[in-house]
PDB file of C-alpha atoms and ligand atoms in Angstrom:
ATOM      1  CA  MET A 299       0.044  -0.007   0.016  1.00 51.00           C
ATOM      2  CA  ASP A 300       1.335   3.408  -0.973  1.00 59.00           C
ATOM      3  CA  ASN A 301       1.095   5.672   2.179  1.00 64.00           C
ATOM      4  CA  SER A 302       3.019   8.422   0.838  1.00 61.00           C
ATOM      5  CA  GLU A 303       0.128  10.795   0.934  1.00 73.00           C
ATOM      6  CA  ALA A 304      -1.171   9.798   4.348  1.00 81.00           C
ATOM      7  CA  LEU A 305       2.329   9.965   6.249  1.00 87.00           C
ATOM      8  CA  SER A 306       4.405  12.912   6.807  1.00 83.00           C
ATOM      9  CA  ALA A 307       7.695  13.574   8.598  1.00 81.00           C
ATOM     10  CA  CYS A 308       7.452  13.014  12.251  1.00 86.00           C
ATOM     11  CA  GLY A 309      10.827  14.392  13.311  1.00 90.00           C
ATOM     12  CA  PRO A 310      11.906  15.122  16.822  1.00 93.00           C
ATOM     13  CA  PHE A 311      10.941  18.362  18.625  1.00 95.00           C
ATOM     14  CA  SER A 312      13.842  21.040  18.801  1.00 96.00           C
ATOM     15  CA  SER A 313      14.873  21.273  22.541  1.00 95.00           C
ATOM     16  CA  ALA A 314      13.050  24.597  22.703  1.00 96.00           C
ATOM     17  CA  GLU A 315       9.954  23.106  21.387  1.00 96.00           C
ATOM     18  CA  ARG A 316      10.130  20.298  23.808  1.00 95.00           C
ATOM     19  CA  ASP A 317      10.576  22.553  26.685  1.00 95.00           C
ATOM     20  CA  ALA A 318       7.720  24.558  25.727  1.00 96.00           C
ATOM     21  CA  VAL A 319       5.399  21.483  25.987  1.00 96.00           C
ATOM     22  CA  TYR A 320       6.731  20.578  29.349  1.00 95.00           C
ATOM     23  CA  ARG A 321       6.294  24.163  30.534  1.00 96.00           C
ATOM     24  CA  ALA A 322       2.901  24.105  29.495  1.00 97.00           C
ATOM     25  CA  ILE A 323       2.312  20.789  31.367  1.00 96.00           C
ATOM     26  CA  TYR A 324       4.135  21.841  34.629  1.00 95.00           C
ATOM     27  CA  THR A 325       2.867  25.352  34.901  1.00 96.00           C
ATOM     28  CA  ARG A 326      -0.863  24.597  34.013  1.00 97.00           C
ATOM     29  CA  ARG A 327      -2.880  25.240  37.148  1.00 97.00           C
ATOM     30  CA  ASP A 328      -6.463  25.050  38.133  1.00 98.00           C
ATOM     31  CA  VAL A 329      -7.578  28.631  38.347  1.00 97.00           C
ATOM     32  CA  ARG A 330     -10.274  29.820  40.522  1.00 95.00           C
ATOM     33  CA  SER A 331      -9.602  33.294  41.760  1.00 90.00           C
ATOM     34  CA  GLN A 332      -7.186  35.065  39.594  1.00 89.00           C
ATOM     35  CA  PHE A 333      -9.237  35.869  36.645  1.00 96.00           C
ATOM     36  CA  SER A 334      -9.081  39.048  34.629  1.00 95.00           C
ATOM     37  CA  PRO A 335     -12.293  40.336  33.431  1.00 94.00           C
ATOM     38  CA  GLU A 336     -10.672  41.038  30.098  1.00 97.00           C
ATOM     39  CA  PRO A 337     -12.550  39.073  27.405  1.00 97.00           C
ATOM     40  CA  VAL A 338     -10.852  36.125  25.532  1.00 98.00           C
ATOM     41  CA  PRO A 339     -10.941  37.075  21.774  1.00 98.00           C
ATOM     42  CA  ASP A 340     -12.741  34.600  19.459  1.00 98.00           C
ATOM     43  CA  GLU A 341      -9.426  34.013  17.659  1.00 98.00           C
ATOM     44  CA  VAL A 342      -7.773  32.863  20.884  1.00 98.00           C
ATOM     45  CA  LEU A 343     -10.921  30.822  22.032  1.00 98.00           C
ATOM     46  CA  ALA A 344     -11.085  29.102  18.526  1.00 98.00           C
ATOM     47  CA  ARG A 345      -7.522  28.010  18.805  1.00 98.00           C
ATOM     48  CA  ILE A 346      -8.188  26.511  22.212  1.00 99.00           C
ATOM     49  CA  LEU A 347     -11.365  24.747  21.179  1.00 98.00           C
ATOM     50  CA  LEU A 348      -9.583  23.327  18.039  1.00 98.00           C
ATOM     51  CA  ALA A 349      -7.031  21.913  20.333  1.00 98.00           C
ATOM     52  CA  GLY A 350      -9.803  20.259  22.160  1.00 98.00           C
ATOM     53  CA  HIS A 351     -11.381  18.848  18.827  1.00 98.00           C
ATOM     54  CA  HIS A 352      -7.991  17.394  17.914  1.00 98.00           C
ATOM     55  CA  ALA A 353      -7.887  15.183  21.019  1.00 98.00           C
ATOM     56  CA  PRO A 354      -7.672  11.397  20.774  1.00 98.00           C
ATOM     57  CA  SER A 355     -11.068   9.573  20.942  1.00 98.00           C
ATOM     58  CA  VAL A 356     -12.166   6.057  21.043  1.00 98.00           C
ATOM     59  CA  GLY A 357     -13.005   4.741  17.409  1.00 98.00           C
ATOM     60  CA  PHE A 358     -12.385   8.526  16.474  1.00 98.00           C
ATOM     61  CA  MET A 359     -15.975   9.019  17.532  1.00 98.00           C
ATOM     62  CA  GLN A 360     -15.320  12.694  18.830  1.00 98.00           C
ATOM     63  CA  PRO A 361     -18.349  12.485  21.121  1.00 98.00           C
ATOM     64  CA  TRP A 362     -17.657  15.890  22.573  1.00 98.00           C
ATOM     65  CA  ASN A 363     -19.609  19.282  22.157  1.00 98.00           C
ATOM     66  CA  PHE A 364     -18.286  22.510  23.366  1.00 98.00           C
ATOM     67  CA  LEU A 365     -21.103  24.772  24.901  1.00 98.00           C
ATOM     68  CA  VAL A 366     -19.696  28.431  25.059  1.00 98.00           C
ATOM     69  CA  LEU A 367     -21.400  30.212  27.933  1.00 98.00           C
ATOM     70  CA  ARG A 368     -20.808  33.882  28.182  1.00 97.00           C
ATOM     71  CA  SER A 369     -24.080  35.432  29.264  1.00 97.00           C
ATOM     72  CA  GLN A 370     -23.880  36.515  32.974  1.00 97.00           C
ATOM     73  CA  GLU A 371     -27.477  35.375  33.449  1.00 98.00           C
ATOM     74  CA  THR A 372     -26.649  31.856  32.641  1.00 98.00           C
ATOM     75  CA  ARG A 373     -23.615  31.870  34.751  1.00 98.00           C
ATOM     76  CA  ARG A 374     -25.337  33.199  37.714  1.00 98.00           C
ATOM     77  CA  LYS A 375     -27.699  30.127  37.338  1.00 98.00           C
ATOM     78  CA  VAL A 376     -24.872  27.849  37.177  1.00 98.00           C
ATOM     79  CA  GLN A 377     -23.268  29.441  40.236  1.00 98.00           C
ATOM     80  CA  ALA A 378     -26.375  28.998  42.224  1.00 98.00           C
ATOM     81  CA  LEU A 379     -26.210  25.101  41.154  1.00 98.00           C
ATOM     82  CA  PHE A 380     -22.577  25.175  42.536  1.00 98.00           C
ATOM     83  CA  ARG A 381     -23.622  26.874  45.844  1.00 98.00           C
ATOM     84  CA  GLU A 382     -26.241  24.441  46.485  1.00 98.00           C
ATOM     85  CA  ALA A 383     -23.980  21.430  45.640  1.00 98.00           C
ATOM     86  CA  ASN A 384     -20.998  22.891  47.581  1.00 97.00           C
ATOM     87  CA  GLU A 385     -23.300  23.194  50.866  1.00 96.00           C
ATOM     88  CA  GLU A 386     -24.008  19.336  50.461  1.00 96.00           C
ATOM     89  CA  ALA A 387     -20.387  18.592  49.747  1.00 96.00           C
ATOM     90  CA  ALA A 388     -19.164  20.715  52.695  1.00 94.00           C
ATOM     91  CA  ALA A 389     -21.476  18.888  55.132  1.00 94.00           C
ATOM     92  CA  LEU A 390     -19.912  15.414  53.984  1.00 96.00           C
ATOM     93  CA  PHE A 391     -16.291  16.105  55.103  1.00 95.00           C
ATOM     94  CA  PRO A 392     -15.305  15.222  58.760  1.00 94.00           C
ATOM     95  CA  ALA A 393     -15.988  18.019  61.236  1.00 92.00           C
ATOM     96  CA  ASP A 394     -12.322  18.877  61.726  1.00 92.00           C
ATOM     97  CA  ARG A 395     -11.973  19.515  57.788  1.00 92.00           C
ATOM     98  CA  GLN A 396     -15.150  21.450  57.323  1.00 92.00           C
ATOM     99  CA  GLY A 397     -13.656  24.916  58.256  1.00 92.00           C
ATOM    100  CA  ALA A 398     -10.549  24.199  55.799  1.00 94.00           C
ATOM    101  CA  TYR A 399     -13.087  23.085  53.070  1.00 96.00           C
ATOM    102  CA  ARG A 400     -15.257  26.017  53.344  1.00 95.00           C
ATOM    103  CA  ALA A 401     -12.258  28.390  53.311  1.00 95.00           C
ATOM    104  CA  LEU A 402     -11.363  27.087  49.835  1.00 96.00           C
ATOM    105  CA  LYS A 403     -12.494  29.090  46.680  1.00 96.00           C
ATOM    106  CA  LEU A 404     -13.742  26.274  44.315  1.00 97.00           C
ATOM    107  CA  GLU A 405     -15.000  28.233  41.335  1.00 98.00           C
ATOM    108  CA  GLY A 406     -14.773  31.314  39.312  1.00 97.00           C
ATOM    109  CA  ILE A 407     -17.947  30.890  37.332  1.00 98.00           C
ATOM    110  CA  VAL A 408     -18.823  34.640  37.243  1.00 97.00           C
ATOM    111  CA  GLU A 409     -15.561  36.208  37.617  1.00 97.00           C
ATOM    112  CA  ALA A 410     -14.229  34.335  34.498  1.00 97.00           C
ATOM    113  CA  PRO A 411     -15.516  36.095  31.231  1.00 97.00           C
ATOM    114  CA  VAL A 412     -16.440  32.748  29.586  1.00 98.00           C
ATOM    115  CA  ASN A 413     -17.264  29.306  30.762  1.00 98.00           C
ATOM    116  CA  LEU A 414     -17.380  25.982  28.970  1.00 98.00           C
ATOM    117  CA  CYS A 415     -19.556  23.066  29.302  1.00 98.00           C
ATOM    118  CA  ILE A 416     -17.972  19.967  27.521  1.00 98.00           C
ATOM    119  CA  THR A 417     -20.461  17.124  26.874  1.00 98.00           C
ATOM    120  CA  CYS A 418     -20.178  13.611  25.736  1.00 98.00           C
ATOM    121  CA  ASP A 419     -22.759  12.195  23.307  1.00 98.00           C
ATOM    122  CA  PRO A 420     -22.625   8.298  23.520  1.00 98.00           C
ATOM    123  CA  ASP A 421     -24.713   8.005  20.351  1.00 97.00           C
ATOM    124  CA  ARG A 422     -22.274  10.094  18.148  1.00 97.00           C
ATOM    125  CA  ALA A 423     -20.983   7.085  16.093  1.00 96.00           C
ATOM    126  CA  GLY A 424     -23.914   4.671  16.402  1.00 95.00           C
ATOM    127  CA  PRO A 425     -24.375   1.787  18.883  1.00 94.00           C
ATOM    128  CA  VAL A 426     -21.165  -0.166  18.137  1.00 96.00           C
ATOM    129  CA  VAL A 427     -18.093   1.865  18.491  1.00 96.00           C
ATOM    130  CA  LEU A 428     -14.563   0.644  17.649  1.00 97.00           C
ATOM    131  CA  GLY A 429     -12.686   0.221  20.879  1.00 97.00           C
ATOM    132  CA  ARG A 430     -15.830   0.798  23.200  1.00 97.00           C
ATOM    133  CA  THR A 431     -17.333  -2.436  23.198  1.00 96.00           C
ATOM    134  CA  HIS A 432     -16.098  -3.992  26.463  1.00 97.00           C
ATOM    135  CA  ASP A 433     -15.850  -0.529  28.377  1.00 97.00           C
ATOM    136  CA  LYS A 434     -18.608   1.999  27.867  1.00 96.00           C
ATOM    137  CA  ALA A 435     -16.803   4.549  29.749  1.00 98.00           C
ATOM    138  CA  MET A 436     -14.362   5.003  26.917  1.00 98.00           C
ATOM    139  CA  ASP A 437     -16.423   7.832  25.282  1.00 98.00           C
ATOM    140  CA  SER A 438     -16.378   9.894  28.548  1.00 98.00           C
ATOM    141  CA  TYR A 439     -12.539   9.213  28.777  1.00 98.00           C
ATOM    142  CA  SER A 440     -12.259  10.504  25.327  1.00 98.00           C
ATOM    143  CA  THR A 441     -14.066  13.748  26.232  1.00 98.00           C
ATOM    144  CA  VAL A 442     -11.569  14.179  29.238  1.00 98.00           C
ATOM    145  CA  CYS A 443      -8.742  13.987  26.647  1.00 99.00           C
ATOM    146  CA  ALA A 444     -10.449  16.983  24.795  1.00 99.00           C
ATOM    147  CA  VAL A 445     -10.539  18.750  28.244  1.00 99.00           C
ATOM    148  CA  GLN A 446      -6.888  18.201  28.826  1.00 98.00           C
ATOM    149  CA  ASN A 447      -5.906  19.725  25.429  1.00 98.00           C
ATOM    150  CA  ILE A 448      -8.010  22.644  26.090  1.00 99.00           C
ATOM    151  CA  TRP A 449      -6.442  23.217  29.487  1.00 98.00           C
ATOM    152  CA  LEU A 450      -2.959  22.887  28.036  1.00 98.00           C
ATOM    153  CA  ALA A 451      -3.438  25.049  24.949  1.00 98.00           C
ATOM    154  CA  ALA A 452      -5.186  27.680  27.217  1.00 98.00           C
ATOM    155  CA  ARG A 453      -2.104  27.594  29.327  1.00 98.00           C
ATOM    156  CA  ALA A 454       0.006  28.306  26.297  1.00 98.00           C
ATOM    157  CA  GLU A 455      -2.372  31.199  25.456  1.00 98.00           C
ATOM    158  CA  GLY A 456      -2.007  32.773  28.871  1.00 97.00           C
ATOM    159  CA  VAL A 457      -5.665  31.827  29.643  1.00 98.00           C
ATOM    160  CA  GLY A 458      -6.331  30.172  33.067  1.00 98.00           C
ATOM    161  CA  VAL A 459      -8.738  27.313  33.292  1.00 98.00           C
ATOM    162  CA  GLY A 460     -10.931  26.082  36.340  1.00 98.00           C
ATOM    163  CA  TRP A 461     -12.788  22.890  36.515  1.00 98.00           C
ATOM    164  CA  VAL A 462     -15.761  23.065  38.730  1.00 98.00           C
ATOM    165  CA  SER A 463     -17.379  19.698  39.328  1.00 98.00           C
ATOM    166  CA  ILE A 464     -19.372  20.557  42.463  1.00 98.00           C
ATOM    167  CA  ILE A 465     -22.592  20.770  40.474  1.00 98.00           C
ATOM    168  CA  ASP A 466     -25.572  18.246  40.080  1.00 98.00           C
ATOM    169  CA  PRO A 467     -24.930  17.076  36.504  1.00 98.00           C
ATOM    170  CA  LEU A 468     -28.865  16.392  36.104  1.00 98.00           C
ATOM    171  CA  GLU A 469     -29.590  19.989  37.157  1.00 98.00           C
ATOM    172  CA  LEU A 470     -26.914  21.385  34.800  1.00 98.00           C
ATOM    173  CA  ARG A 471     -28.198  19.400  32.024  1.00 98.00           C
ATOM    174  CA  ALA A 472     -31.814  20.812  32.731  1.00 98.00           C
ATOM    175  CA  LEU A 473     -30.440  24.259  32.927  1.00 98.00           C
ATOM    176  CA  LEU A 474     -28.444  24.308  29.604  1.00 98.00           C
ATOM    177  CA  GLY A 475     -30.986  22.104  27.569  1.00 98.00           C
ATOM    178  CA  ILE A 476     -28.667  19.238  27.273  1.00 98.00           C
ATOM    179  CA  PRO A 477     -30.566  16.173  25.773  1.00 98.00           C
ATOM    180  CA  GLU A 478     -30.925  13.142  28.374  1.00 98.00           C
ATOM    181  CA  ARG A 479     -28.567  10.888  26.432  1.00 97.00           C
ATOM    182  CA  VAL A 480     -25.806  13.444  26.603  1.00 98.00           C
ATOM    183  CA  ILE A 481     -23.395  13.448  29.443  1.00 98.00           C
ATOM    184  CA  PRO A 482     -22.108  17.028  30.821  1.00 98.00           C
ATOM    185  CA  VAL A 483     -18.513  15.775  31.443  1.00 98.00           C
ATOM    186  CA  ALA A 484     -16.708  19.117  32.481  1.00 98.00           C
ATOM    187  CA  TYR A 485     -17.670  22.625  33.380  1.00 98.00           C
ATOM    188  CA  LEU A 486     -14.735  24.896  32.889  1.00 98.00           C
ATOM    189  CA  CYS A 487     -14.154  28.620  33.703  1.00 98.00           C
ATOM    190  CA  LEU A 488     -11.789  30.417  31.392  1.00 98.00           C
ATOM    191  CA  GLY A 489     -10.087  33.846  31.418  1.00 98.00           C
ATOM    192  CA  TYR A 490      -6.723  35.568  31.224  1.00 98.00           C
ATOM    193  CA  VAL A 491      -4.452  35.220  34.402  1.00 95.00           C
ATOM    194  CA  HIS A 492      -1.712  37.402  35.154  1.00 86.00           C
ATOM    195  CA  GLU A 493      -0.677  35.394  38.359  1.00 90.00           C
ATOM    196  CA  ALA A 494      -0.890  31.930  39.016  1.00 90.00           C
ATOM    197  CA  TYR A 495       0.138  29.502  41.727  1.00 94.00           C
ATOM    198  CA  VAL A 496       3.415  27.663  41.172  1.00 93.00           C
ATOM    199  CA  ARG A 497       1.978  24.566  42.879  1.00 94.00           C
ATOM    200  CA  PRO A 498      -1.693  23.439  43.102  1.00 96.00           C
ATOM    201  CA  GLU A 499      -3.646  25.675  45.038  1.00 95.00           C
ATOM    202  CA  LEU A 500      -4.862  22.736  47.037  1.00 96.00           C
ATOM    203  CA  GLU A 501      -1.272  21.994  47.998  1.00 95.00           C
ATOM    204  CA  VAL A 502      -0.487  25.721  48.801  1.00 95.00           C
ATOM    205  CA  LYS A 503      -3.447  25.707  51.157  1.00 94.00           C
ATOM    206  CA  GLY A 504      -2.576  22.518  52.963  1.00 94.00           C
ATOM    207  CA  TRP A 505      -5.406  20.303  51.635  1.00 95.00           C
ATOM    208  CA  ARG A 506      -3.329  17.639  49.931  1.00 96.00           C
ATOM    209  CA  LYS A 507       0.118  17.112  48.681  1.00 96.00           C
ATOM    210  CA  ARG A 508       1.423  15.734  45.348  1.00 95.00           C
ATOM    211  CA  LEU A 509       2.177  12.113  45.936  1.00 95.00           C
ATOM    212  CA  PRO A 510       5.886  10.726  45.862  1.00 94.00           C
ATOM    213  CA  ALA A 511       7.008   8.769  42.720  1.00 93.00           C
ATOM    214  CA  GLU A 512       7.179   5.601  44.681  1.00 92.00           C
ATOM    215  CA  GLU A 513       3.470   5.656  45.388  1.00 93.00           C
ATOM    216  CA  VAL A 514       2.345   5.971  41.755  1.00 94.00           C
ATOM    217  CA  LEU A 515       5.198   3.899  40.062  1.00 94.00           C
ATOM    218  CA  ASN A 516       4.715   0.009  39.977  1.00 93.00           C
ATOM    219  CA  PHE A 517       6.668  -2.599  37.991  1.00 91.00           C
ATOM    220  CA  GLU A 518       5.155  -5.658  36.507  1.00 89.00           C
ATOM    221  CA  GLY A 519       1.890  -5.461  38.341  1.00 90.00           C
ATOM    222  CA  TRP A 520      -0.236  -3.764  40.866  1.00 90.00           C
ATOM    223  CA  GLY A 521       1.467  -2.805  44.027  1.00 81.00           C
ATOM    224  CA  GLN A 522       4.969  -3.912  43.052  1.00 75.00           C
ATOM    225  CA  THR A 523       7.710  -1.192  43.525  1.00 76.00           C
ATOM    226  CA  THR A 524      11.495  -1.623  43.500  1.00 80.00           C
ATOM    227  CA  ALA A 525      13.436   1.111  45.556  1.00 81.00           C
ATOM    228  CA  ASP A 526      16.672   0.780  43.302  1.00 86.00           C
ATOM    229  CA  GLU A 527      14.940   1.061  39.981  1.00 92.00           C
ATOM    230  CA  PRO A 528      16.774   3.702  37.931  1.00 94.00           C
ATOM    231  CA  LEU A 529      13.416   4.854  36.428  1.00 94.00           C
ATOM    232  CA  LEU A 530      12.062   5.417  40.167  1.00 94.00           C
ATOM    233  CA  THR A 531      15.261   7.422  41.032  1.00 94.00           C
ATOM    234  CA  LEU A 532      14.929   9.696  37.966  1.00 94.00           C
ATOM    235  CA  MET A 533      11.359  10.306  38.656  1.00 94.00           C
ATOM    236  CA  GLN A 534      12.164  11.206  42.214  1.00 93.00           C
ATOM    237  CA  GLN A 535      15.058  13.621  41.106  1.00 93.00           C
ATOM    238  CA  GLY A 536      12.676  15.183  38.748  1.00 93.00           C
ATOM    239  CA  MET A 537      10.339  15.924  41.677  1.00 92.00           C
ATOM    240  CA  GLU A 538      12.897  17.335  44.083  1.00 88.00           C
ATOM    241  CA  GLY A 539      11.830  20.550  45.797  1.00 72.00           C
ATOM    242  CA  GLY A 540       8.249  19.257  45.213  1.00 69.00           C
ATOM    243  CA  LEU A 541       8.292  20.650  41.417  1.00 68.00           C
ATOM    244  CA  ALA A 542       8.623  18.538  38.328  1.00 73.00           C
ATOM    245  CA  ARG A 543      11.066  19.927  35.816  1.00 67.00           C
ATOM    246  CA  PRO A 544      12.031  18.599  32.316  1.00 61.00           C
ATOM    247  CA  SER A 545      15.616  17.390  32.395  1.00 56.00           C
ATOM    248  CA  PRO A 546      18.135  19.843  30.852  1.00 52.00           C
ATOM    249  CA  SER A 547      18.269  19.964  27.039  1.00 46.00           C
TER     250      SER A 547
HETATM  251  C1  FNR B 821     -12.183  15.966  37.234  1.00 62.16           C
HETATM  252  C2  FNR B 821     -11.800  17.176  37.998  1.00 62.16           C
HETATM  253  C3  FNR B 821     -12.668  17.882  38.628  1.00 62.16           C
HETATM  254  C4  FNR B 821     -12.270  18.877  39.407  1.00 62.16           C
HETATM  255  C5  FNR B 821     -10.910  19.528  39.303  1.00 62.16           C
HETATM  256  C6  FNR B 821      -9.992  18.765  38.527  1.00 62.16           C
HETATM  257  C7  FNR B 821     -10.322  17.440  37.827  1.00 62.16           C
HETATM  258  C8  FNR B 821      -9.522  16.946  36.959  1.00 62.16           C
HETATM  259  N1  FNR B 821     -10.671  20.484  40.095  1.00 62.16           N
HETATM  260  C9  FNR B 821      -9.102  20.898  39.897  1.00 62.16           C
HETATM  261  C10 FNR B 821      -8.384  20.273  40.996  1.00 62.16           C
HETATM  262  O1  FNR B 821      -8.590  20.475  42.191  1.00 62.16           O
HETATM  263  C11 FNR B 821      -6.818  20.464  40.558  1.00 62.16           C
HETATM  264  O2  FNR B 821      -6.523  19.964  39.327  1.00 62.16           O
HETATM  265  C12 FNR B 821      -5.816  19.893  41.636  1.00 62.16           C
HETATM  266  O3  FNR B 821      -5.989  20.258  42.777  1.00 62.16           O
HETATM  267  C13 FNR B 821      -4.301  19.846  41.080  1.00 62.16           C
HETATM  268  O4  FNR B 821      -3.897  21.350  40.834  1.00 62.16           O
HETATM  269  P1  FNR B 821      -3.527  21.872  39.451  1.00 62.16           P
HETATM  270  O5  FNR B 821      -4.589  21.683  38.402  1.00 62.16           O
HETATM  271  O6  FNR B 821      -2.228  21.186  39.201  1.00 62.16           O
HETATM  272  O7  FNR B 821      -3.330  23.397  39.701  1.00 62.16           O
HETATM  273  C14 FNR B 821     -11.438  21.309  40.681  1.00 62.16           C
HETATM  274  N2  FNR B 821     -11.087  22.411  41.277  1.00 62.16           N
HETATM  275  C15 FNR B 821     -11.942  23.227  41.986  1.00 62.16           C
HETATM  276  O8  FNR B 821     -11.701  24.192  42.596  1.00 62.16           O
HETATM  277  N3  FNR B 821     -13.290  22.800  42.020  1.00 62.16           N
HETATM  278  C16 FNR B 821     -13.772  21.642  41.453  1.00 62.16           C
HETATM  279  O9  FNR B 821     -14.966  21.372  41.510  1.00 62.16           O
HETATM  280  C17 FNR B 821     -12.796  20.897  40.808  1.00 62.16           C
HETATM  281  N4  FNR B 821     -13.189  19.754  40.244  1.00 62.16           N
END
């Protein structure tokens, strides 16, 4: 088979290009409280959404829709859903964590100039989807890949993104007129940010820390780790000081 038309050169990135990719990954933050009201121009939003639309997806089904929400009125209604859900969530934490939970700012729905609701349509490619037969969640996982592309592209554009999941999905679906079969996967707040946390805000505020490499790296099966594995040592070195850094070019 002649693939000459379908294939193109897939050369290595220059070290500057590679570093830029890692910079986007390591400096991407979940943003809640540093949004500037400055609007995000359509050209910028279009690039960010196109990055989302180029995510991998099971059977290339592209199950996502990107709902762009700019109206204050709609966003205030979503914020009311957040407040209701957040009260319910706060009450579930142990008494000694409730104060810390309530002190966290967990959304920027109205401060951010634009919000996105990213949905997953399980019927996008018919009832049988290549790769989804044995795990129906693959379409939602694909939608999350689109979210991550958006999050990283936004970082490269200087646009902060905050994911708000403290919302009842059934109420959100009703509010936005989303059909019953379609799953609201992610609710995102977007806006320019001129300052952002170096580490996750939840870490800075003492809620949780990034796990050490030995807790997340296993060899040859679940729970198997080896203290003197060079790969583990390299990951640990990369995380020294609590920050991951790309190795020098
Ligand atoms: C699926 C999902 C859902 C949520 C989040 C993330 C993801 C992946 N995060 C953001 C989360 O708190 C954040 O990613 C971690 O604390 C790590 O911080 P950085 O993203 O690295 O800054 C998040 N943050 C928040 O303030 N309110 C929220 O409701 C949620 N929900």
